[in-house]
Coordinates of C-alpha atoms in Angstrom, one line a residue:
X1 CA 10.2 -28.8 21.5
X2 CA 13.2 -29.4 23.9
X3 CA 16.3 -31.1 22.6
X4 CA 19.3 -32.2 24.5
X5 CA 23.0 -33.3 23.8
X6 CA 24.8 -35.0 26.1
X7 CA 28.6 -35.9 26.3
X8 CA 31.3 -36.7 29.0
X9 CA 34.4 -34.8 28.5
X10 CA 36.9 -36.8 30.1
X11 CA 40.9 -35.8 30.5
X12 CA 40.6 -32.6 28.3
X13 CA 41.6 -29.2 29.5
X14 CA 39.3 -27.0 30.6
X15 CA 39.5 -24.1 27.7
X16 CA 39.0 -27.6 25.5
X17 CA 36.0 -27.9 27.5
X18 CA 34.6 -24.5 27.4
X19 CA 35.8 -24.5 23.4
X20 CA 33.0 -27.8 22.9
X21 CA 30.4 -26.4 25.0
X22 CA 30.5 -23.3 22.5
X23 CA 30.4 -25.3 19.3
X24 CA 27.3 -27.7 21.1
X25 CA 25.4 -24.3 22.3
X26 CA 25.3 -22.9 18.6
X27 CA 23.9 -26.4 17.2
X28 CA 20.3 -27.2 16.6
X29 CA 19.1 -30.7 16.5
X30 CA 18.5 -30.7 12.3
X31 CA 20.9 -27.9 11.4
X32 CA 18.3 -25.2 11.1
X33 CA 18.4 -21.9 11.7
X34 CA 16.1 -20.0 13.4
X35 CA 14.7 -17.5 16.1
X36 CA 13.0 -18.0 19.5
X37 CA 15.2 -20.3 20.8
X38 CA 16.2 -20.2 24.8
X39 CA 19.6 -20.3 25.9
X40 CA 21.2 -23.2 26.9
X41 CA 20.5 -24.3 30.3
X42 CA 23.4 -23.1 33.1
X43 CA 25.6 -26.2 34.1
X44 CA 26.9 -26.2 38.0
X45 CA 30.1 -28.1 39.1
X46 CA 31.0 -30.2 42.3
X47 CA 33.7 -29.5 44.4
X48 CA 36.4 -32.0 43.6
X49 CA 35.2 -33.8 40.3
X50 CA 35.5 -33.5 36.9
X51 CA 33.8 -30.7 35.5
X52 CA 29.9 -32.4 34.5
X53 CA 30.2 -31.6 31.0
X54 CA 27.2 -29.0 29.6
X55 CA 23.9 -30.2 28.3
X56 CA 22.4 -27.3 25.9
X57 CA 18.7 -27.4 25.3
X58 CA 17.0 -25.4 22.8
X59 CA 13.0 -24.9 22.4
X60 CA 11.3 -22.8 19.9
X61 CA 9.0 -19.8 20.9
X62 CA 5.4 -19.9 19.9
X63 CA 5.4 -18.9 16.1
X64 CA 3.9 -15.7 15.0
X65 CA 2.0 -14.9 12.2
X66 CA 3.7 -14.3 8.6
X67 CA 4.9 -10.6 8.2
X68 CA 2.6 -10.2 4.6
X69 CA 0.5 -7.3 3.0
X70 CA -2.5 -8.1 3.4
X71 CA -2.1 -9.9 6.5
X72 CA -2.9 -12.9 6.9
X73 CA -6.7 -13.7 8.3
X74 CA -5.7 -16.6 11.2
X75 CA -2.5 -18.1 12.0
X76 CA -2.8 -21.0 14.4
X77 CA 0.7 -21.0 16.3
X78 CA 3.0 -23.7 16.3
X79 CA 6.9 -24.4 18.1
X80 CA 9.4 -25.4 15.2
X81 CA 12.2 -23.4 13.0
X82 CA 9.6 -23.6 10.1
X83 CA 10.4 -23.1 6.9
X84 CA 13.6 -21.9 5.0
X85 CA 14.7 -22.5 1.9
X86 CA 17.7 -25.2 1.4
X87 CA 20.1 -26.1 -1.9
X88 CA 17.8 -29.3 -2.0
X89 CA 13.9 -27.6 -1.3
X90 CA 11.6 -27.3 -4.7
X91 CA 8.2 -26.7 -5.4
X92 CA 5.9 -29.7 -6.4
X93 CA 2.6 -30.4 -7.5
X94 CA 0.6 -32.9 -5.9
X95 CA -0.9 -35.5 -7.7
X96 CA -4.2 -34.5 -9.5
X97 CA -3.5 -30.9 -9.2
X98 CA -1.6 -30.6 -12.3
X99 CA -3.3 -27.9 -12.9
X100 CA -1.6 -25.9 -10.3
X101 CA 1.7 -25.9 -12.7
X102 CA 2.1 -21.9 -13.6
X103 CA 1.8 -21.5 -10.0
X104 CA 4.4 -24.0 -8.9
X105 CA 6.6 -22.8 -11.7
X106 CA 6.3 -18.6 -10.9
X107 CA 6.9 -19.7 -7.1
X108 CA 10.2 -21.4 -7.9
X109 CA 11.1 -18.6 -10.3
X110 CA 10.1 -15.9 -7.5
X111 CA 11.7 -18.0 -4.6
X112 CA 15.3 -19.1 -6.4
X113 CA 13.9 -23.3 -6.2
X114 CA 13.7 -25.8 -8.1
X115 CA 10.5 -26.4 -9.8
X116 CA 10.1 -30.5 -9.9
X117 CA 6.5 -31.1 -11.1
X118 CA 4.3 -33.6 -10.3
X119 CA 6.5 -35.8 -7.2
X120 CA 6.2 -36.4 -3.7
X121 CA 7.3 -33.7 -1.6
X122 CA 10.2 -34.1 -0.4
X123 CA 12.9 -32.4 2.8
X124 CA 12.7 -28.9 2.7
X125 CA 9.9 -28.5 -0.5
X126 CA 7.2 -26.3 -0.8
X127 CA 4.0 -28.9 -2.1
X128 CA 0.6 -27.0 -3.7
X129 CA -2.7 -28.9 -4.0
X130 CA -6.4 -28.4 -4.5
X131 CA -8.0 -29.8 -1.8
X132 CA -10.5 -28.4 0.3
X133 CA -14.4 -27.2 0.2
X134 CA -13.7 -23.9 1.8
X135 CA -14.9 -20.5 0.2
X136 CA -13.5 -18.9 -3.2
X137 CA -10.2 -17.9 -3.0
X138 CA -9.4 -19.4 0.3
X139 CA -6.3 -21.2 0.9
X140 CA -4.5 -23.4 4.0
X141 CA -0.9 -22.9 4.4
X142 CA 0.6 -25.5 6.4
X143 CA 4.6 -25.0 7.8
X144 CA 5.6 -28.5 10.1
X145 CA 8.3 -31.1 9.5
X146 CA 10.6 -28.7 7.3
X147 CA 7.6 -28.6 4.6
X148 CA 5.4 -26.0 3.5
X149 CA 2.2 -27.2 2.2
X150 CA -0.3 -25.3 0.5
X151 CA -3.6 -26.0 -0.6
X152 CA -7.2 -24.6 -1.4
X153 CA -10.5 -25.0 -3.1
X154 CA -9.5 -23.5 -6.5
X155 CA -6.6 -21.9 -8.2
X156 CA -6.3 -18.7 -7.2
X157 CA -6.8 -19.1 -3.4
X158 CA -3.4 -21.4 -4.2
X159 CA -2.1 -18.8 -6.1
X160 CA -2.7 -16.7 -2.9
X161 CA -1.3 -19.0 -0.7
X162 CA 2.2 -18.8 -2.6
X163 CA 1.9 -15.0 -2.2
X164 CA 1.8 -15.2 1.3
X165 CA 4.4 -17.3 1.3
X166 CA 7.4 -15.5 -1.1
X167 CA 6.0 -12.0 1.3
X168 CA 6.9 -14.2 4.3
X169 CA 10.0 -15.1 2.8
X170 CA 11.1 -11.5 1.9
X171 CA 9.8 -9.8 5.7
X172 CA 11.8 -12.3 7.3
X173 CA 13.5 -14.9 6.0
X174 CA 11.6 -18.0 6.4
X175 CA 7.5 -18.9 6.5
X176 CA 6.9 -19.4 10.6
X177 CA 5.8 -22.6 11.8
X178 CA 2.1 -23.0 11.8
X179 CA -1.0 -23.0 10.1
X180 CA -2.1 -20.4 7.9
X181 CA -6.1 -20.0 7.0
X182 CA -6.7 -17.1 5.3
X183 CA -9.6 -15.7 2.6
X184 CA -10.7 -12.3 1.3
X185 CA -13.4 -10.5 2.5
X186 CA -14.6 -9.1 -0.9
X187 CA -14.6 -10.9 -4.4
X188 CA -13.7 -8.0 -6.3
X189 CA -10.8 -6.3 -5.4
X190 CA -8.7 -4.1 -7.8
X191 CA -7.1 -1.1 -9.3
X192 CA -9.0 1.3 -11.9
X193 CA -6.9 2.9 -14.3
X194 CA -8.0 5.6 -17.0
X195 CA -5.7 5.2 -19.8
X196 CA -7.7 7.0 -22.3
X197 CA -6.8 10.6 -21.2
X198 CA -3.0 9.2 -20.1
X199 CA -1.0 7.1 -22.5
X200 CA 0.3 4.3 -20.3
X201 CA 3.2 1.7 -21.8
X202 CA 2.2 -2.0 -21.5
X203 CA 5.2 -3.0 -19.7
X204 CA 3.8 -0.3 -17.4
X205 CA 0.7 -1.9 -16.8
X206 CA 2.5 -5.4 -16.8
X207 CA 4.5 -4.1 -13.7
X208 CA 0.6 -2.6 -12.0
X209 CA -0.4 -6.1 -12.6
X210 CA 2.5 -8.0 -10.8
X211 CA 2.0 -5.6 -8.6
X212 CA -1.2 -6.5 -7.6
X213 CA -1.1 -10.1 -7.6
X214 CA 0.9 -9.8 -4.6
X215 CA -1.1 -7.8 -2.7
X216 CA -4.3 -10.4 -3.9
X217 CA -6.1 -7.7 -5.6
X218 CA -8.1 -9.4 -8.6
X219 CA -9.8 -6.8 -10.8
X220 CA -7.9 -4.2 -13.2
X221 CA -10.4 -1.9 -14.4
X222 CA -9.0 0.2 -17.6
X223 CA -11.1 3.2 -19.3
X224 CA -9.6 3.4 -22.4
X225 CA -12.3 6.0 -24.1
X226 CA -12.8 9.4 -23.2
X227 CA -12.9 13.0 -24.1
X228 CA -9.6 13.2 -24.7
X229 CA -8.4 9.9 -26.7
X230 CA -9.2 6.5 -27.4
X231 CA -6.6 4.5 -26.9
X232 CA -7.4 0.5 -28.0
X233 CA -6.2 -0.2 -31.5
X234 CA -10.3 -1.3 -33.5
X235 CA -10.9 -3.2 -36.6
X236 CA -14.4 -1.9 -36.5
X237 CA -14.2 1.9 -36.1
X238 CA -10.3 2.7 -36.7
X239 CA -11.1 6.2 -37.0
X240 CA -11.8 6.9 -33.5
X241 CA -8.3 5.6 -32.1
X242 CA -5.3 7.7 -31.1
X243 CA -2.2 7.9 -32.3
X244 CA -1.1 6.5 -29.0
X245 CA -2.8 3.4 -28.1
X246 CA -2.3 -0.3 -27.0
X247 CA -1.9 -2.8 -30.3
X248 CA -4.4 -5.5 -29.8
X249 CA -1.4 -7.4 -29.0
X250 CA -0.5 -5.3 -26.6
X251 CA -3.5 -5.7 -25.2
X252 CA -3.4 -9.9 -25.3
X253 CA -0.2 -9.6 -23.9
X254 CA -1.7 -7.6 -21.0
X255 CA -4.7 -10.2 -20.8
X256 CA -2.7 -13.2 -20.9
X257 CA -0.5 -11.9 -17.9
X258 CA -3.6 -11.1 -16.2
X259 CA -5.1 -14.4 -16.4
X260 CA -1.6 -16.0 -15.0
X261 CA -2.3 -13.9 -11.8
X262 CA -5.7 -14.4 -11.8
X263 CA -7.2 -11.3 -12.1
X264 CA -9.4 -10.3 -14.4
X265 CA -9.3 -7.0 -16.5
X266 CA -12.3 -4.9 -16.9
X267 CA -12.7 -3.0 -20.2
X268 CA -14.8 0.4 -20.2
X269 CA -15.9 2.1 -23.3
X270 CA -18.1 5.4 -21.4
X271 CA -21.0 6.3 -22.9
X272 CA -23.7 8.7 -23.2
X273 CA -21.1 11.5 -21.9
X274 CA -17.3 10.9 -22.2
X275 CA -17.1 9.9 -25.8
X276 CA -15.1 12.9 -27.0
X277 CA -12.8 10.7 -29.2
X278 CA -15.6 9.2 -30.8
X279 CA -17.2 12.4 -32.0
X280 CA -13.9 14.1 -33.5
X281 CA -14.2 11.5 -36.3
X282 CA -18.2 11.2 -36.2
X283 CA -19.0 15.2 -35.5
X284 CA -22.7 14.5 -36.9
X285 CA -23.2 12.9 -33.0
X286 CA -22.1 15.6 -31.1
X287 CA -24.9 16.9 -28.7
X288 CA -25.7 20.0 -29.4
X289 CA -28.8 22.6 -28.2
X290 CA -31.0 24.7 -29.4
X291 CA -28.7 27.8 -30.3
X292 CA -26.4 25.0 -32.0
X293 CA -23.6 24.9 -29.5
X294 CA -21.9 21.5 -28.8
X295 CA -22.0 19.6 -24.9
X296 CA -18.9 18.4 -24.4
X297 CA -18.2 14.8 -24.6
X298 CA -22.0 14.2 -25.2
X299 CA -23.7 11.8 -28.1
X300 CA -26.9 12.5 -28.9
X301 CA -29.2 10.1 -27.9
X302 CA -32.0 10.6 -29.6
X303 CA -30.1 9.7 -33.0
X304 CA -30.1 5.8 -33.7
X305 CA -26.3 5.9 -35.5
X306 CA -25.1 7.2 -31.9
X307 CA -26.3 3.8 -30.7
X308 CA -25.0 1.5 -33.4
X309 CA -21.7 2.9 -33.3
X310 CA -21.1 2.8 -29.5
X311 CA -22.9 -1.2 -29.7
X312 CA -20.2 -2.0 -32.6
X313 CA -17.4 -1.2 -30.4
X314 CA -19.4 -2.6 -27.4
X315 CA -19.2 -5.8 -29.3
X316 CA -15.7 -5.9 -30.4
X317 CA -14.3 -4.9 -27.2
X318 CA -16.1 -7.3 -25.1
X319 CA -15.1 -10.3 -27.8
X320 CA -11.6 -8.8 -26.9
X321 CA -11.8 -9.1 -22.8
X322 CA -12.5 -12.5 -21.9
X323 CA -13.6 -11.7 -18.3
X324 CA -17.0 -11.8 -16.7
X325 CA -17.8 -8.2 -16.4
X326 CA -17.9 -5.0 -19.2
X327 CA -18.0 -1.2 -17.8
X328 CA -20.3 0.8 -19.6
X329 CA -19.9 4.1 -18.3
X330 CA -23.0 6.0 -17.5
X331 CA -21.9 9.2 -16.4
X332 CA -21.4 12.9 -16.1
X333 CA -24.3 13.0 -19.2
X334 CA -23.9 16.8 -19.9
X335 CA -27.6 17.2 -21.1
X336 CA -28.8 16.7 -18.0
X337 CA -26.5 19.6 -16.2
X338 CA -28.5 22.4 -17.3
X339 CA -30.9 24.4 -15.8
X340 CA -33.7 23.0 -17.9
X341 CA -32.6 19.9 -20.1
X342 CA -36.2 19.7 -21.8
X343 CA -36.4 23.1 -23.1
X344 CA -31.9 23.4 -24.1
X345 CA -32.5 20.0 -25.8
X346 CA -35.9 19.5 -27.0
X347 CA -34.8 16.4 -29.8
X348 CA -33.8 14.6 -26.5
X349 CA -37.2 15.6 -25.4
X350 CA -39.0 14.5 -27.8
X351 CA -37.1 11.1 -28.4
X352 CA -38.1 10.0 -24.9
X353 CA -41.6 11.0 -25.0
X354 CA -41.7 9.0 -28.5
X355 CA -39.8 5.9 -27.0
X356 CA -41.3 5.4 -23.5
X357 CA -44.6 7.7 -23.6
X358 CA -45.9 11.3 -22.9
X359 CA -44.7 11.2 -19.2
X360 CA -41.2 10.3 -20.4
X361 CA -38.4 12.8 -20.0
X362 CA -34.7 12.7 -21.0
X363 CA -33.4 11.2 -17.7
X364 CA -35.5 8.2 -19.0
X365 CA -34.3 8.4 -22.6
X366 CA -30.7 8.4 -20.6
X367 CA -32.0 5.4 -18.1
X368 CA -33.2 3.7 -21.8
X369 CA -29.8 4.5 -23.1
X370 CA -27.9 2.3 -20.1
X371 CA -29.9 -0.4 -20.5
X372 CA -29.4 -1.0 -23.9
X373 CA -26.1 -0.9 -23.8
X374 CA -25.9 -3.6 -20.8
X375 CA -28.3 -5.6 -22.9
X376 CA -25.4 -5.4 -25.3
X377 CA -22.2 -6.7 -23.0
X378 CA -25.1 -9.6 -21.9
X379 CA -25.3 -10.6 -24.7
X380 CA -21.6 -10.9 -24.8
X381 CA -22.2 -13.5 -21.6
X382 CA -21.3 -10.6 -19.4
X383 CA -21.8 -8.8 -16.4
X384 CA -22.6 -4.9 -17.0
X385 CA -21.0 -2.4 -14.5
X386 CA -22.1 1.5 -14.6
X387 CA -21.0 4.4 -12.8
X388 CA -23.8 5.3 -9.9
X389 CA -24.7 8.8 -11.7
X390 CA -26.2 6.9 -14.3
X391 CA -29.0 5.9 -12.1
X392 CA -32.3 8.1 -11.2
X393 CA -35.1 7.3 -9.7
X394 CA -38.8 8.1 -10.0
X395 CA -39.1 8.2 -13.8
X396 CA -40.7 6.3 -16.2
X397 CA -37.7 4.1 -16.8
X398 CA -35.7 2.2 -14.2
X399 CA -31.6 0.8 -14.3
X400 CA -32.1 -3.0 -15.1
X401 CA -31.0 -4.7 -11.3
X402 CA -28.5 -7.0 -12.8
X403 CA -26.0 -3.8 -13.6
X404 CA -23.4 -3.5 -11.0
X405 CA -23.0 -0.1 -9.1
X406 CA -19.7 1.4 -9.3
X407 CA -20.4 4.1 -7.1
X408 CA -17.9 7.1 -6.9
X409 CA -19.7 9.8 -5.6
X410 CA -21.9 12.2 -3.8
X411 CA -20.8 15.3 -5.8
X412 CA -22.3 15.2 -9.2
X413 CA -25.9 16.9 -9.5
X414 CA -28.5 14.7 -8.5
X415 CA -26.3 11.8 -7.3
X416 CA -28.3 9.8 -4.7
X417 CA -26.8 8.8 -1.4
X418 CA -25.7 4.9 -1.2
X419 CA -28.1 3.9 0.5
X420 CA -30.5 4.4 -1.8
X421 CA -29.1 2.3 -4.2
X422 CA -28.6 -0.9 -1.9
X423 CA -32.2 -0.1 -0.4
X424 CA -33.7 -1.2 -4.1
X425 CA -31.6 -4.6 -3.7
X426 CA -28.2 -3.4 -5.8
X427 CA -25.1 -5.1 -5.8
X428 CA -22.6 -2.1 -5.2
X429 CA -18.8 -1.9 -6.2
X430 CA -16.8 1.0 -3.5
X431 CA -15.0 3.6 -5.6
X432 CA -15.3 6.4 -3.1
X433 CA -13.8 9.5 -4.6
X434 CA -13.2 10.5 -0.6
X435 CA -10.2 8.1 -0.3
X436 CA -9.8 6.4 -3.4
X437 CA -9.3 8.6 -6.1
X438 CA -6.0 9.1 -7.3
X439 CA -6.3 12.6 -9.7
X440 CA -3.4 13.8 -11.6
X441 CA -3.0 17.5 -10.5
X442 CA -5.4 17.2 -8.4
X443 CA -8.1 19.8 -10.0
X444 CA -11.2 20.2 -8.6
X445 CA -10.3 20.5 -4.9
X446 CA -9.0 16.9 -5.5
X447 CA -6.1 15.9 -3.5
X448 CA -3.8 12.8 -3.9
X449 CA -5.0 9.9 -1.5
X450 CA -2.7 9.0 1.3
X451 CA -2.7 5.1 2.4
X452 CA -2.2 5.8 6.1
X453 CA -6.0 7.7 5.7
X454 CA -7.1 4.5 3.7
X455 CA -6.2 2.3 6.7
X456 CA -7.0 4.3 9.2
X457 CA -10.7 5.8 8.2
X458 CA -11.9 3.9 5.5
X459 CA -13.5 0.0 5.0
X460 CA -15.5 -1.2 1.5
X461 CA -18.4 0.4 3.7
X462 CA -17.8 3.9 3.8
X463 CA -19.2 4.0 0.0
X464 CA -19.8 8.2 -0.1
X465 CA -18.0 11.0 2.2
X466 CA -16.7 9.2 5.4
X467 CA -19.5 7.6 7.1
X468 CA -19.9 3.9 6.6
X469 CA -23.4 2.4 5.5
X470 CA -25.3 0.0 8.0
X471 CA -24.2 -2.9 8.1
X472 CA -27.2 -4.9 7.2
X473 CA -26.0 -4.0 3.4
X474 CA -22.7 -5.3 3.6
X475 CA -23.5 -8.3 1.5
X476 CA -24.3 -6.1 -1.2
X477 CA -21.1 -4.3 -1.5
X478 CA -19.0 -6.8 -4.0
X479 CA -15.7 -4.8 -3.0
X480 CA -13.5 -1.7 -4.5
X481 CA -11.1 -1.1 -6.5
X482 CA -8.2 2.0 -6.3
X483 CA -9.0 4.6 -9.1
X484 CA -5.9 6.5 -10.8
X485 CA -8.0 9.2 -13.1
X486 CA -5.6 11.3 -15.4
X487 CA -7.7 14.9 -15.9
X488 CA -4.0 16.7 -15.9
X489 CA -1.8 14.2 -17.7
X490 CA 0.7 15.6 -17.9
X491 CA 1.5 16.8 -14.1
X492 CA 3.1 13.3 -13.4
X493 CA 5.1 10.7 -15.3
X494 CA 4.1 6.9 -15.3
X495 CA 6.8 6.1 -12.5
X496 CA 5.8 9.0 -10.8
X497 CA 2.1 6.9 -11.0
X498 CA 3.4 4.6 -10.0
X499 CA 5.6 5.5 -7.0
X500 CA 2.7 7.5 -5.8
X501 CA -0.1 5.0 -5.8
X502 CA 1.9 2.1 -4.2
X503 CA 1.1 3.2 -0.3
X504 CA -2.5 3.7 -0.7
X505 CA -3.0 0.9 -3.2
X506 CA -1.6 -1.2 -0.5
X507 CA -3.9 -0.2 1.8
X508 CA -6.4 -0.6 -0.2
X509 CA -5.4 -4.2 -0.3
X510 CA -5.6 -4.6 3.6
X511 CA -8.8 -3.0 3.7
X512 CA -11.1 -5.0 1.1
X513 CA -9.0 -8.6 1.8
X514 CA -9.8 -7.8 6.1
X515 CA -11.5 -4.8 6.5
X516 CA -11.5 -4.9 10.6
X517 CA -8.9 -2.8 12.8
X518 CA -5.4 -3.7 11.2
X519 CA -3.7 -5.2 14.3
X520 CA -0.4 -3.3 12.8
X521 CA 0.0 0.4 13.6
X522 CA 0.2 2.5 10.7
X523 CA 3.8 3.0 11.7
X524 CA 4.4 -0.5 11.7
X525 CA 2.3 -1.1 8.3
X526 CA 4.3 1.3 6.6
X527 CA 7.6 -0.4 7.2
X528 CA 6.4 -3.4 6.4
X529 CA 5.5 -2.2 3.1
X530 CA 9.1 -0.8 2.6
X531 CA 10.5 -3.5 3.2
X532 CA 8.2 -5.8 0.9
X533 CA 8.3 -3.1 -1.9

């Protein structure tokens, strides 16, 4: 856009003159600020005449894309000041997208603006609608004429839009002129967090969550039973609960928050192995062999009050989450870590053959075991997620399809490579212990994740080690979520947590919203991020 101003200067002084063409060099044609402008064109003179008086243009460079974490998908380019905030700019809600009124009303908080409801949009406003067909969580941002203007197919893909927009603001100043169309590459994207063997404060969690909303991440996963506690207040089994644990008010506190930012929190009660907490107050269901002596974290199986307990609290738990999915564990089973499971644990044994024939052996009773307890969260209208141990193959009994892989590993006895899983037609979740596993005191040969080797090496297909899977299964891997596991609790404080999980968790986002070469250098990522943190 060129703009021109032109005026005769007739019988001033020359300094007068110069003074003017100063003042008219530093105006724009509405007032705006903004960078990319040219210089004013050079003026000449002619020998013997009043001085021409000068005629400054000013044109805006092409806009680039918005400075954000994730980036932003595809910017079409544009030539204006876009879009800075004034004393008179608000966010609005168009008409029939009323719905759209915690969003408007977080983005004038976040933003400093005036939140005016349902209006017309107005000089210098920021308008949300739903409009559009495009895919889930997809939104158009839309910078001309002083106006942002966001829209998409459903809430959160709005809600997204406005993140964009308050990351532009704080990277540099102003939302570029343009058009923004932008969507995430995986529907599940998130943050796993194991509060059972690490008491973590509400508010803490509350700040993880605001947290993540503004990278676009939608899933918190929280394992709140383990070995060490159990940390969810229960009206159905008080016994088992810690001394430190979330109220249930905490915990609808939490929820509520979470459903403002649109992501959805995944509760996890583990189960056969990992119920530790359980079994201090229920001793009679500790696993034990044939000399007597007790597997760690194990229930016995073969013992029907195992399974009503862990189905009460299956029940009461998933009455308490309101999202679509339910984790039920599945892993490390200690029973089958021995040298010769049939013969150290012959009840197990026998259980199986009892249950699911003569050929049946205590990976099936275990196999049995998982699918009775995703029959439980389905019937709770939800979607069941286990841990990839929990699956064998070549038995008797085979993993229902409709449970979600959260696979995490290559390490554990027996574990099967990825591929075998998305070969049989599973949907897979990427929790790659490789990169994305965040270990307090790193036991184990453990060490803590860096995000520069998250967005460098790894994409939701590298599911095991550091080779990626082909891509023909890509439309089987739902996403990945960022796992903080606390097996030395005490070896770091909650800010400590948090400080150190903020780099890779950010890469994390990049990588599951647009997992192609980031066009940023790692350099360049990095003090983005500072600068938006």
């Amino acid at each position: 856009m060129w703009l021109s101003h032109r005026t005769r200067l007739a019988g001033v002084s020359a300094a007068s003159a110069a003074v003017f063409s100063m003042m008219l060099a530093g105006c724009s044609d509405d007032g705006a600020g903004g960078s990319g402008s040219a210089p004013p064109d050079q003026v000449g003179t002619t020998s013997g005449a009043a001085a021409p008086s000068p005629t400054p243009t000013r044109s805006y460079a092409l806009s680039e894309a918005p400075a954000t974490i994730p980036s932003v998908r595809s910017h079409q380019a544009a030539r204006g000041p876009g879009w800075s905030r004034t004393a008179d700019s608000g966010v609005v809600v168009a008409k029939g997208s009323e719905e759209l009124s915690d969003e408007g009303r977080l983005l004038a908080q976040e933003l400093k603006l005036s939140y005016r409801g349902t209006v017309a949009a107005g000089p210098g406003d920021v308008e949300l609608a739903l409009a559009g067909d495009g895919a889930a969580e997809s939104y158009t941002l839309t910078t001309s004429g002083g106006k942002v203007r966001i829209t998409g197919p459903d809430e959160a893909g709005v809600f997204y839009g406005t993140r964009t927009l308050k990351q532009a603001v704080k990277s540099g100043g102003s939302m570029p002129e343009g058009v923004v169309r932008d969507r995430p590459d995986r529907p599940q994207r998130g943050l796993n967090l194991d509060i059972a063997r690490k008491h973590f404060s509400a508010g803490w969690i509350e700040d993880r969550l605001r947290e993540m909303a503004d990278l676009k991440l939608n899933q918190l996963g929280l394992h709140f039973s383990d070995d060490q506690a159990f940390r969810i207040e229960s009206d159905s089994h008080p016994e088992v609960v810690s001394e430190q644990h979330l109220t249930k008010d905490e915990v609808r506190r939490i929820l509520a928050l979470a459903e403002r930012l649109h992501i959805t929190v995944v509760g996890e009660i583990d189960s056969p192995g990992h119920l530790g907490a359980v079994m201090r107050a229920h001793p009679q269901l500790q696993l034990r062999n044939t000399q007597g002596v007790p597997r760690q974290g194990a229930i016995d199986i073969s013992k029907p009050e195992s399974a009503r307990i862990v189905d009460d609290l299956l029940r009461e738990y998933t009455a308490l989450f309101p999202g679509a999915w339910f984790h039920v564990g599945a892993d490390e089973y200690q029973a089958l870590t021995v040298n010769n499971p049939q013969a150290s644990y012959p009840q197990l044994a026998q259980a199986a053959r009892q249950k699911y024939g003569e050929g049946a052996t205590i990976e099936d009773l275990a196999e049995g075991w998982l699918n009775d307890r995703a029959a439980v969260v389905r019937e709770a209208k939800k979607i069941p997620k286990a841990w990839n141990d929990g699956f064998f193959s070549g038995g008797v009994v085979t993993a229902d399809k409709g449970i979600e892989v959260e696979y995490w590993t290559g390490k554990e006895i027996g574990a099967r490579p990825p591929q075998e899983y998305l070969a049989e037609g599973r949907r897979v979740v990427n929790l790659n212990d490789e990169f994305l596993y965040y270990v307090l005191g790193e036991p184990n040969q453990f060490t803590y994740p860096t995000g520069r080797r998250i967005y460098e090496q790894w994409t939701p297909l590298v599911l095991r080690g550091t080779e990626p899977v082909p891509e023909k299964y890509s439309d089987q891997i739902l996403g990945g979520r960022f796992a903080v596991w606390c097996d030395l609790a005490n070896s770091q404080t909650q800010d400590q947590v948090a400080a150190g999980i903020r780099r890779p968790l950010q890469a994390t986002a990049q990588k599951l919203w647009d997992p192609r070469q980031p066009s940023l250098s790692w350099q360049s990522f990095e003090s983005l991020a500072q600068k938006l943190s």
